[in-house]
CSV table of C-alpha atoms and ligand atoms in Angstrom, one decimal:
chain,number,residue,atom,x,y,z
A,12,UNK,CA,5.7,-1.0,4.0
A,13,UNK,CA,5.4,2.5,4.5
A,14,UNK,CA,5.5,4.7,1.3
A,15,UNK,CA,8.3,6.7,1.2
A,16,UNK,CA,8.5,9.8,-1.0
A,17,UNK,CA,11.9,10.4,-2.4
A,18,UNK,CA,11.1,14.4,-2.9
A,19,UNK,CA,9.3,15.0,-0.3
A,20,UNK,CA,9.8,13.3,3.3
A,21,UNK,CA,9.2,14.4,6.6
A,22,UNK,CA,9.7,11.6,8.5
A,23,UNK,CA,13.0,10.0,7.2
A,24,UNK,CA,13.1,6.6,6.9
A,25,UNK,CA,16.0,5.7,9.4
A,26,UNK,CA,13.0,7.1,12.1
A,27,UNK,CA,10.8,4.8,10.0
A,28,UNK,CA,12.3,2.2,11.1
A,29,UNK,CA,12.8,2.9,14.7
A,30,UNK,CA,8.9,3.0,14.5
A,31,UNK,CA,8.6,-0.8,13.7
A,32,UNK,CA,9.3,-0.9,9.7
A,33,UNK,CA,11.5,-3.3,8.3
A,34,UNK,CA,10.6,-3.0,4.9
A,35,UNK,CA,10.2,0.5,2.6
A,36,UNK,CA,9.1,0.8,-0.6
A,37,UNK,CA,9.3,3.9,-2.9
A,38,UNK,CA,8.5,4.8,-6.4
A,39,UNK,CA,11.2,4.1,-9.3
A,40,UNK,CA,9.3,6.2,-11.9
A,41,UNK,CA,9.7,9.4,-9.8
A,42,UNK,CA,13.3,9.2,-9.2
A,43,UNK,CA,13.8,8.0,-13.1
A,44,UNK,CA,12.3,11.4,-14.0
A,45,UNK,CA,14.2,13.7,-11.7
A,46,UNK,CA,17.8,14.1,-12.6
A,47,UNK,CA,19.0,14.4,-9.2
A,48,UNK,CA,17.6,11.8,-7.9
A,49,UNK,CA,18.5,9.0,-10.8
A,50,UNK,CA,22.2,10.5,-10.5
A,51,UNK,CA,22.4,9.4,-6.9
A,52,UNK,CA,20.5,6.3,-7.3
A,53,UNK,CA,22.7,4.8,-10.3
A,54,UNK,CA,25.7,5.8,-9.2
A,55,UNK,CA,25.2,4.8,-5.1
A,56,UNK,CA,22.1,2.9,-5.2
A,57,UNK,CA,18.8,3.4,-3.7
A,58,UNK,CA,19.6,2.5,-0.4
A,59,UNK,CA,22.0,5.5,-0.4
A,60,UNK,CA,19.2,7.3,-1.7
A,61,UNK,CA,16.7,6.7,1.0
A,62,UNK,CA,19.2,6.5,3.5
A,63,UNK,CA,18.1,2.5,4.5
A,64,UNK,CA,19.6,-0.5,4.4
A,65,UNK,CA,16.6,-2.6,4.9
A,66,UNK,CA,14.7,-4.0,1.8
A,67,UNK,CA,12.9,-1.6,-0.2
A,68,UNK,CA,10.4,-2.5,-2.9
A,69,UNK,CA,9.6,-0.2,-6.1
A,70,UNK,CA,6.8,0.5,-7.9
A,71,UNK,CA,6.9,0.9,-11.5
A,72,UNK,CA,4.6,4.3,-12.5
A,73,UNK,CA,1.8,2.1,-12.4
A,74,UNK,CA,-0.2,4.5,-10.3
A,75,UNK,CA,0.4,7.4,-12.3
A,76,UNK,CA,-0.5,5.7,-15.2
A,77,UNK,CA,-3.6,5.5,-13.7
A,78,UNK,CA,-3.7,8.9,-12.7
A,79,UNK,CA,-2.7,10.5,-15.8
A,80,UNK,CA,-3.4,8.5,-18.5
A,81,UNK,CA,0.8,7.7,-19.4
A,82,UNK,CA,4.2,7.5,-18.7
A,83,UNK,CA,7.3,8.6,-20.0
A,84,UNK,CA,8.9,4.9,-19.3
A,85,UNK,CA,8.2,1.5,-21.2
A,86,UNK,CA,7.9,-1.8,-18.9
A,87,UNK,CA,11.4,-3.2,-20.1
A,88,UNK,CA,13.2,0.3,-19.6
A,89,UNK,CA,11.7,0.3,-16.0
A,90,UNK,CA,12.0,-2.9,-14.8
A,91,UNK,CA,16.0,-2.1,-16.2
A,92,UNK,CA,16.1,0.8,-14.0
A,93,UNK,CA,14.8,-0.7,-10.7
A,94,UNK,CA,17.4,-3.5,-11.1
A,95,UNK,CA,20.1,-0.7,-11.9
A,96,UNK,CA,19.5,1.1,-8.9
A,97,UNK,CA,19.1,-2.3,-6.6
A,98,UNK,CA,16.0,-2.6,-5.6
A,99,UNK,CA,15.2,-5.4,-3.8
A,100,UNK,CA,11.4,-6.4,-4.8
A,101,UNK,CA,10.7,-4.7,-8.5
A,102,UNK,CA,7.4,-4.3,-9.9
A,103,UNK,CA,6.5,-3.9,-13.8
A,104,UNK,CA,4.5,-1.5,-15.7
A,105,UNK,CA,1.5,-3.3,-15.2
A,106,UNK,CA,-2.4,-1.4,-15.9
A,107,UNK,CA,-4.1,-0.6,-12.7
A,108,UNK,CA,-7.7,-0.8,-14.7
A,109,UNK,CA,-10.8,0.5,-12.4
A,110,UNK,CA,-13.2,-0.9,-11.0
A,111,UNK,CA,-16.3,-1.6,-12.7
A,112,UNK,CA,-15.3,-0.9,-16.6
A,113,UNK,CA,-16.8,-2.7,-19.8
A,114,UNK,CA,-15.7,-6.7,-19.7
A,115,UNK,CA,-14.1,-5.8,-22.9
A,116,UNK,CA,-11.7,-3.1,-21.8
A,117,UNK,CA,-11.0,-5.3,-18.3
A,118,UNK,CA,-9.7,-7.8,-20.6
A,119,UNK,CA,-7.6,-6.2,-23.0
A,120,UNK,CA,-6.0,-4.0,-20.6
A,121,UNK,CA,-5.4,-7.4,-18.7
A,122,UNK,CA,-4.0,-8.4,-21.8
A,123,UNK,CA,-1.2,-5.9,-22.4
A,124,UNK,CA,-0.3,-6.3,-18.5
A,125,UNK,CA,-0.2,-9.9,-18.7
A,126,UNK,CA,2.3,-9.3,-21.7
A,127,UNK,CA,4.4,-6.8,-19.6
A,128,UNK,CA,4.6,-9.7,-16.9
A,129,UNK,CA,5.8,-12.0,-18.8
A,130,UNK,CA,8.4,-9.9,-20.5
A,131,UNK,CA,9.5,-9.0,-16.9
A,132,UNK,CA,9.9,-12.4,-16.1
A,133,UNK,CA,12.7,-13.0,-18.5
A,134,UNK,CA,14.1,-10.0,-17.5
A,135,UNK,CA,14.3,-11.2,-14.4
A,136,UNK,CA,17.8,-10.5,-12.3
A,137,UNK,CA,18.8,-11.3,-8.8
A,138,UNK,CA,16.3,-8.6,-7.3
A,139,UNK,CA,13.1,-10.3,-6.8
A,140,UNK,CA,9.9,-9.6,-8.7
A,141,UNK,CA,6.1,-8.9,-8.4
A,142,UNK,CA,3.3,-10.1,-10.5
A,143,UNK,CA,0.9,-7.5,-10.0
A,144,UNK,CA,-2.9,-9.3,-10.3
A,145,UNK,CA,-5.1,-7.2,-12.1
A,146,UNK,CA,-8.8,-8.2,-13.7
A,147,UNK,CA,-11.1,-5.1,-12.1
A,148,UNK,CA,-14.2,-6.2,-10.7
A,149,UNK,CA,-14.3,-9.4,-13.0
A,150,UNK,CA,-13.3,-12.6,-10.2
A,151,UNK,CA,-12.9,-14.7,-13.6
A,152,UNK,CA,-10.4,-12.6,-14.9
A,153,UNK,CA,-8.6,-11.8,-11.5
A,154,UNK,CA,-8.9,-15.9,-10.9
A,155,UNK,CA,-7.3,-16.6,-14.4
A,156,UNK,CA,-4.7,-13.9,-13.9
A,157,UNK,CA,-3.6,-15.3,-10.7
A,158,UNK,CA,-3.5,-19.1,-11.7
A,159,UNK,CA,-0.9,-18.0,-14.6
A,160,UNK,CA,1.3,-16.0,-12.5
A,161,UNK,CA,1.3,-18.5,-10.1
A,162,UNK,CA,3.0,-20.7,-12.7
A,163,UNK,CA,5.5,-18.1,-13.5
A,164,UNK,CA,8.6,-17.0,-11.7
A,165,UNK,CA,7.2,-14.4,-9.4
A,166,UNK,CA,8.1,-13.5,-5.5
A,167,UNK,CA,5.2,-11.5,-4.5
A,168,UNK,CA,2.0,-11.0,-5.6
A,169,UNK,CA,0.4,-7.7,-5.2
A,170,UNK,CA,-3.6,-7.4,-5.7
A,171,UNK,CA,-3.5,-4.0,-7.7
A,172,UNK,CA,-6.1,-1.2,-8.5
A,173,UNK,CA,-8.3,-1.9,-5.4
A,174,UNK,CA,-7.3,1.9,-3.9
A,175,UNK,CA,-10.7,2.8,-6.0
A,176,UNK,CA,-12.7,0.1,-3.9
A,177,UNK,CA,-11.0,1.1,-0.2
A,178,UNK,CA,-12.0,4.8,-1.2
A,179,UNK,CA,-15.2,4.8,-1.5
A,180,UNK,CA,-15.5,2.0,1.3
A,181,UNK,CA,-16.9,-0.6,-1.4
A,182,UNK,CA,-15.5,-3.3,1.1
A,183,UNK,CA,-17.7,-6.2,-0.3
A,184,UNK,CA,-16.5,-5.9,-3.4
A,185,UNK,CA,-12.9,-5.5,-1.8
A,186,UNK,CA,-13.4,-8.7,-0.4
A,187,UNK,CA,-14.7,-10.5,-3.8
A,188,UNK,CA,-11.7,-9.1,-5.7
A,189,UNK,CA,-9.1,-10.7,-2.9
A,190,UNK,CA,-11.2,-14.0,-2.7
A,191,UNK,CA,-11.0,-14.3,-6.6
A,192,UNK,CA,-7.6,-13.8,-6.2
A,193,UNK,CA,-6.3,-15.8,-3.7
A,194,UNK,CA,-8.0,-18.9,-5.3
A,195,UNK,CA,-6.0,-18.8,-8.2
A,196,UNK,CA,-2.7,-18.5,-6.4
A,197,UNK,CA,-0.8,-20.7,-4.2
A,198,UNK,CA,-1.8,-20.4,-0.8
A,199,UNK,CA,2.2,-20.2,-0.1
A,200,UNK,CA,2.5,-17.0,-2.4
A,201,UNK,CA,3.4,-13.9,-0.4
A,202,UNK,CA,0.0,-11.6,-1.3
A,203,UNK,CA,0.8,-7.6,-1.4
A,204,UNK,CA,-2.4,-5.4,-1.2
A,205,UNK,CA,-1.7,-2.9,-3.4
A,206,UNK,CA,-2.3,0.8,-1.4
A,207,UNK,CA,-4.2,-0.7,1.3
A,208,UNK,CA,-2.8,1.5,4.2
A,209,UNK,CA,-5.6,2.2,7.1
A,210,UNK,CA,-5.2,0.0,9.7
A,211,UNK,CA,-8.9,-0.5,10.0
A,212,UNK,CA,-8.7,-3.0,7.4
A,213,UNK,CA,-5.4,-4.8,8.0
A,214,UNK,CA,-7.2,-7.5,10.1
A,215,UNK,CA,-9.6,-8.4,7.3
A,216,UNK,CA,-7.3,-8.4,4.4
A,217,UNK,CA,-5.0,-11.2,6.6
A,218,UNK,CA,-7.8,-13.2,7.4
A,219,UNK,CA,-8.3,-13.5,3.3
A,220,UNK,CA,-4.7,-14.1,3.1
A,221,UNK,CA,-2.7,-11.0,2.6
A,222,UNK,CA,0.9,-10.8,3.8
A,223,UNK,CA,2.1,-7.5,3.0
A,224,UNK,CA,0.2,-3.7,2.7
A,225,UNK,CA,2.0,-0.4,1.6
A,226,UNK,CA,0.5,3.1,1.6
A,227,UNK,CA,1.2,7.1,1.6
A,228,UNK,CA,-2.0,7.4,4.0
A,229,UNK,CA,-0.2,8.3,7.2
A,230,UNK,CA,1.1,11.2,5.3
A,231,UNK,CA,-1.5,11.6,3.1
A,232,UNK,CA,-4.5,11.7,6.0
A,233,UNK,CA,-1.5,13.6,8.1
A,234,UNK,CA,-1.8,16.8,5.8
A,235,UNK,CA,-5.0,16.6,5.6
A,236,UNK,CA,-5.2,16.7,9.6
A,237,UNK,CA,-6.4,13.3,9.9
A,238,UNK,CA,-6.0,11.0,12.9
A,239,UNK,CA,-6.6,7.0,12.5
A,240,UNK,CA,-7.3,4.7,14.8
A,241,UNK,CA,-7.5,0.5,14.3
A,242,UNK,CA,-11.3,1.6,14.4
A,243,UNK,CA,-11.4,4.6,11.9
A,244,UNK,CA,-10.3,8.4,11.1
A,245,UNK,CA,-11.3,11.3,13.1
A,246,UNK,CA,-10.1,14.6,12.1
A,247,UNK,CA,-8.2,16.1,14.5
A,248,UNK,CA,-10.6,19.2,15.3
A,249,UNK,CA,-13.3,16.9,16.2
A,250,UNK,CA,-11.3,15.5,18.7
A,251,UNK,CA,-11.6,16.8,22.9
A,252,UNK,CA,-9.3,13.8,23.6
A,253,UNK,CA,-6.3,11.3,22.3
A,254,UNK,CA,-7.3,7.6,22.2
A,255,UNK,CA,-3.7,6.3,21.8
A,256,UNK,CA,-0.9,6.3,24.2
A,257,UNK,CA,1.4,6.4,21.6
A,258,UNK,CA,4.9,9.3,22.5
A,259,UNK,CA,3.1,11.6,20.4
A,260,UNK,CA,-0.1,11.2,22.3
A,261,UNK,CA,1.0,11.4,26.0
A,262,UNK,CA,3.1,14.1,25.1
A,263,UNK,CA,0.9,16.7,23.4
A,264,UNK,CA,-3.5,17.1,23.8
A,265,UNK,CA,-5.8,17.1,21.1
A,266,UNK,CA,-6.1,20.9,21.4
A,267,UNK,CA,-1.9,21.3,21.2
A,268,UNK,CA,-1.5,19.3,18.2
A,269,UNK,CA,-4.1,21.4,16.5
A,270,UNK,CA,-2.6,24.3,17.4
A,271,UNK,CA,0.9,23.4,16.5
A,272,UNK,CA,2.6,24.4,13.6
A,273,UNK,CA,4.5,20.8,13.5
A,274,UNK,CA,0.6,19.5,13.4
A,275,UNK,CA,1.5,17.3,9.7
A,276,UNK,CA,4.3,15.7,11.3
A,277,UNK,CA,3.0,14.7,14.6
A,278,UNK,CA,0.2,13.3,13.0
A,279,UNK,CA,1.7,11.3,10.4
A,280,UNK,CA,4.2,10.2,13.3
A,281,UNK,CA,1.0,9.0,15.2
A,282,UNK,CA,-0.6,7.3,12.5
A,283,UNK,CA,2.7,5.1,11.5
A,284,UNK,CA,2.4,4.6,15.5
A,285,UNK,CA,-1.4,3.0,15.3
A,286,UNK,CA,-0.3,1.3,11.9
A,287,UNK,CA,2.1,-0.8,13.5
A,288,UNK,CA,0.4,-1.4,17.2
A,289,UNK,CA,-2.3,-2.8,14.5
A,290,UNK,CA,0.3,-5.0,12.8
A,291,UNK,CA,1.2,-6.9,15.9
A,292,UNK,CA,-1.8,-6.9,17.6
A,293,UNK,CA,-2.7,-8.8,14.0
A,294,UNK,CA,0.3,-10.6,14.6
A,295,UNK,CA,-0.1,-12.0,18.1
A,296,UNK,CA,-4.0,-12.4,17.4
A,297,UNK,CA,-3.2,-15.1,15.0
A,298,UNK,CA,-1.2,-17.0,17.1
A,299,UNK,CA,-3.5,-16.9,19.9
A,300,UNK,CA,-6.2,-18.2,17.1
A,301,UNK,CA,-8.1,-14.9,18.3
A,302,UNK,CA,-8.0,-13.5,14.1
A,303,UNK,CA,-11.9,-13.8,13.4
A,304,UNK,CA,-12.4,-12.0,16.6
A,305,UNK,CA,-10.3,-9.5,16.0
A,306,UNK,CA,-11.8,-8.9,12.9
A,307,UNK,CA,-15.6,-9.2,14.2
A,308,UNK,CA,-14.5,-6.1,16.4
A,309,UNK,CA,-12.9,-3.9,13.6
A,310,UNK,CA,-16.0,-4.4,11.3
A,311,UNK,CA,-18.4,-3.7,13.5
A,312,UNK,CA,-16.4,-0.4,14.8
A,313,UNK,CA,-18.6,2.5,14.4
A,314,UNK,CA,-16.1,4.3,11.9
A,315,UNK,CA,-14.6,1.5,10.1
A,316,UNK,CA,-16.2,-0.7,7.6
A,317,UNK,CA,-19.2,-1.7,9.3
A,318,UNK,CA,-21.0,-2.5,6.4
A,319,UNK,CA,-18.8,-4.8,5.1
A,320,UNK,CA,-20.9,-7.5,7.0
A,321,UNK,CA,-24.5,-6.1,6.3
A,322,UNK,CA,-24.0,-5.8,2.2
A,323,UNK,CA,-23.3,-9.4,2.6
B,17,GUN,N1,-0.4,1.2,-6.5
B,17,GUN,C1,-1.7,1.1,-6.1
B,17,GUN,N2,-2.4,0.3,-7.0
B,17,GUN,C2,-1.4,-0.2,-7.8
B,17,GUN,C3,-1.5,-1.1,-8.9
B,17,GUN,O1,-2.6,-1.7,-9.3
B,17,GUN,N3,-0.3,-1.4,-9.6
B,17,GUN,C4,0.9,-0.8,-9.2
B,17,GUN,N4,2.0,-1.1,-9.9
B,17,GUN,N5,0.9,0.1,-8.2
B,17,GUN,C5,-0.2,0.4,-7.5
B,18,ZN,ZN1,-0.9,8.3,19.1
């Protein structure tokens, strides 16, 4: 699910989906605070909004909780809105808490989230609903967490606040968090990893069970003039030559999208390229019972997540 960014977008998402996706998601909390945007998507909907009529997801202001401390938004009021606007997979105002904090803030912030979930629950319309799993770097609390939801009436289950872990390439400790996780849920329940968005990782997350992955990164790494591959990020400067035949690639040279002034845009355009290629080379991998090797090969990659397999 690429992330799509209802202010600003440069690739729009009918082009996202000629690229290979078939599911969007966006953020409800920023089009609840601009007036412009909440006009269009209450009185049209938010597939007129985006332009799509695929299924789109919404997060909740979660993230931005995170970021800035609070929201202008309650969980009932949000969860309201993403209905109002018909969005197809709504997420509540659940606490992304961080890695690594005091057992006793872990669990009260848990707390408060499992509250909101439950609230959401009866809330519940015709959209469906996620059950974001929180717990930080506690696998008792992430396993408890889980086992309740899973007796609750939830669609999808992301694994949230892991963006911390992916960032600073704690990948062991990614890997406890989704193990903890997964054993407490169903293993029929759709799994979301919350902001996991480099294809790098893809093959690793579905061999510990996840189903679905969102992220801003192609854009995100695209301003930032950064160029994935299945096996890692270059930036683009460092690069004398393209290792991706995707249109972007055989049309332009390292050196001409450098150069260019539509640099951002090829680039993200590129990276949703290698995110997908990844997707189905995921895809068919696991019916050609070829998954482990697949990810053998990403984790040993020079500039990927080698050390996922030496911390361990
Ligand atoms: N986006 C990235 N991480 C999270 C999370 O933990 N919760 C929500 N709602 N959104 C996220
Ligand atoms: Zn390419």
């Amino acid at each position: 699910m690429p992330v799509v960014n209802p202010n600003i977008q440069t690739i729009k998402p009918r082009e996202l989906r000629e690229l290979g996706a078939g599911i969007l998601i966006t953020n409800s909390y920023i089009i609840y605070r601009k007036p412009e945007l909440r006009e269009h998507a209450l009185s049209k909907g938010l597939h007129s909004l985006l332009d799509f009529d695929g299924p789109i997801m919404t997060d909740s202001g979660s993230f931005q909780l995170s970021v800035y401390g609070e929201v202008e938004v309650n969980n009932a009021q949000i969860i309201q809105f993403q209905k109002d606007i018909g969005s197809d997979i709504c997420v509540p105002l659940d606490i992304p808490t961080p890695p690594d904090v005091s057992r006793q803030r872990a669990e009260s912030e848990l707390a408060v989230t499992m509250e909101r979930l439950e609230e959401a629950a009866g809330l519940k319309g015709s959209s469906l609903l996620a059950a974001p799993i929180q717990g930080s770097t506690y696998p008792d609390l992430r396993e408890d967490a889980a086992r309740k939801l899973s007796g609750m009436d939830f669609d999808v289950y992301p694994i949230g606040a892991v963006v911390p872990l992916m960032e600073s390439y704690r990948y062991s400790d990614l890997v406890d968090v989704i193990v903890a996780s997964k054993k407490g849920l169903s293993p029929a329940a759709p799994v979301h990893l919350f902001g996991a968005g480099h294809p790098m990782m893809f093959s690793l997350a579905v061999a510990l069970g996840c189903d679905l992955f969102d992220s801003a990164s192609y854009a995100l790494y695209a301003k930032d003039g950064r160029y994935m591959t299945s096996r890692g990020t270059h930036h683009i400067e460092d690069l004398q030559y393209l290792p991706c035949s995707c249109p972007v690639c055989t049309s332009y040279d390292a050196n001409e999208i450098i150069k260019s002034e539509n640099r951002e845009e090829l680039l993200a355009r590129h990276n949703l390229y290698v995110t997908f290629a990844e997707m189905r080379e995921i895809k068919q991998a696991i019916r050609e019972g070829s998954l482990w090797e697949l990810v053998e090969q990403r984790c040993r990659a020079p500039r990927s997540f080698t050390l996922v397999l030496n911390q361990r």
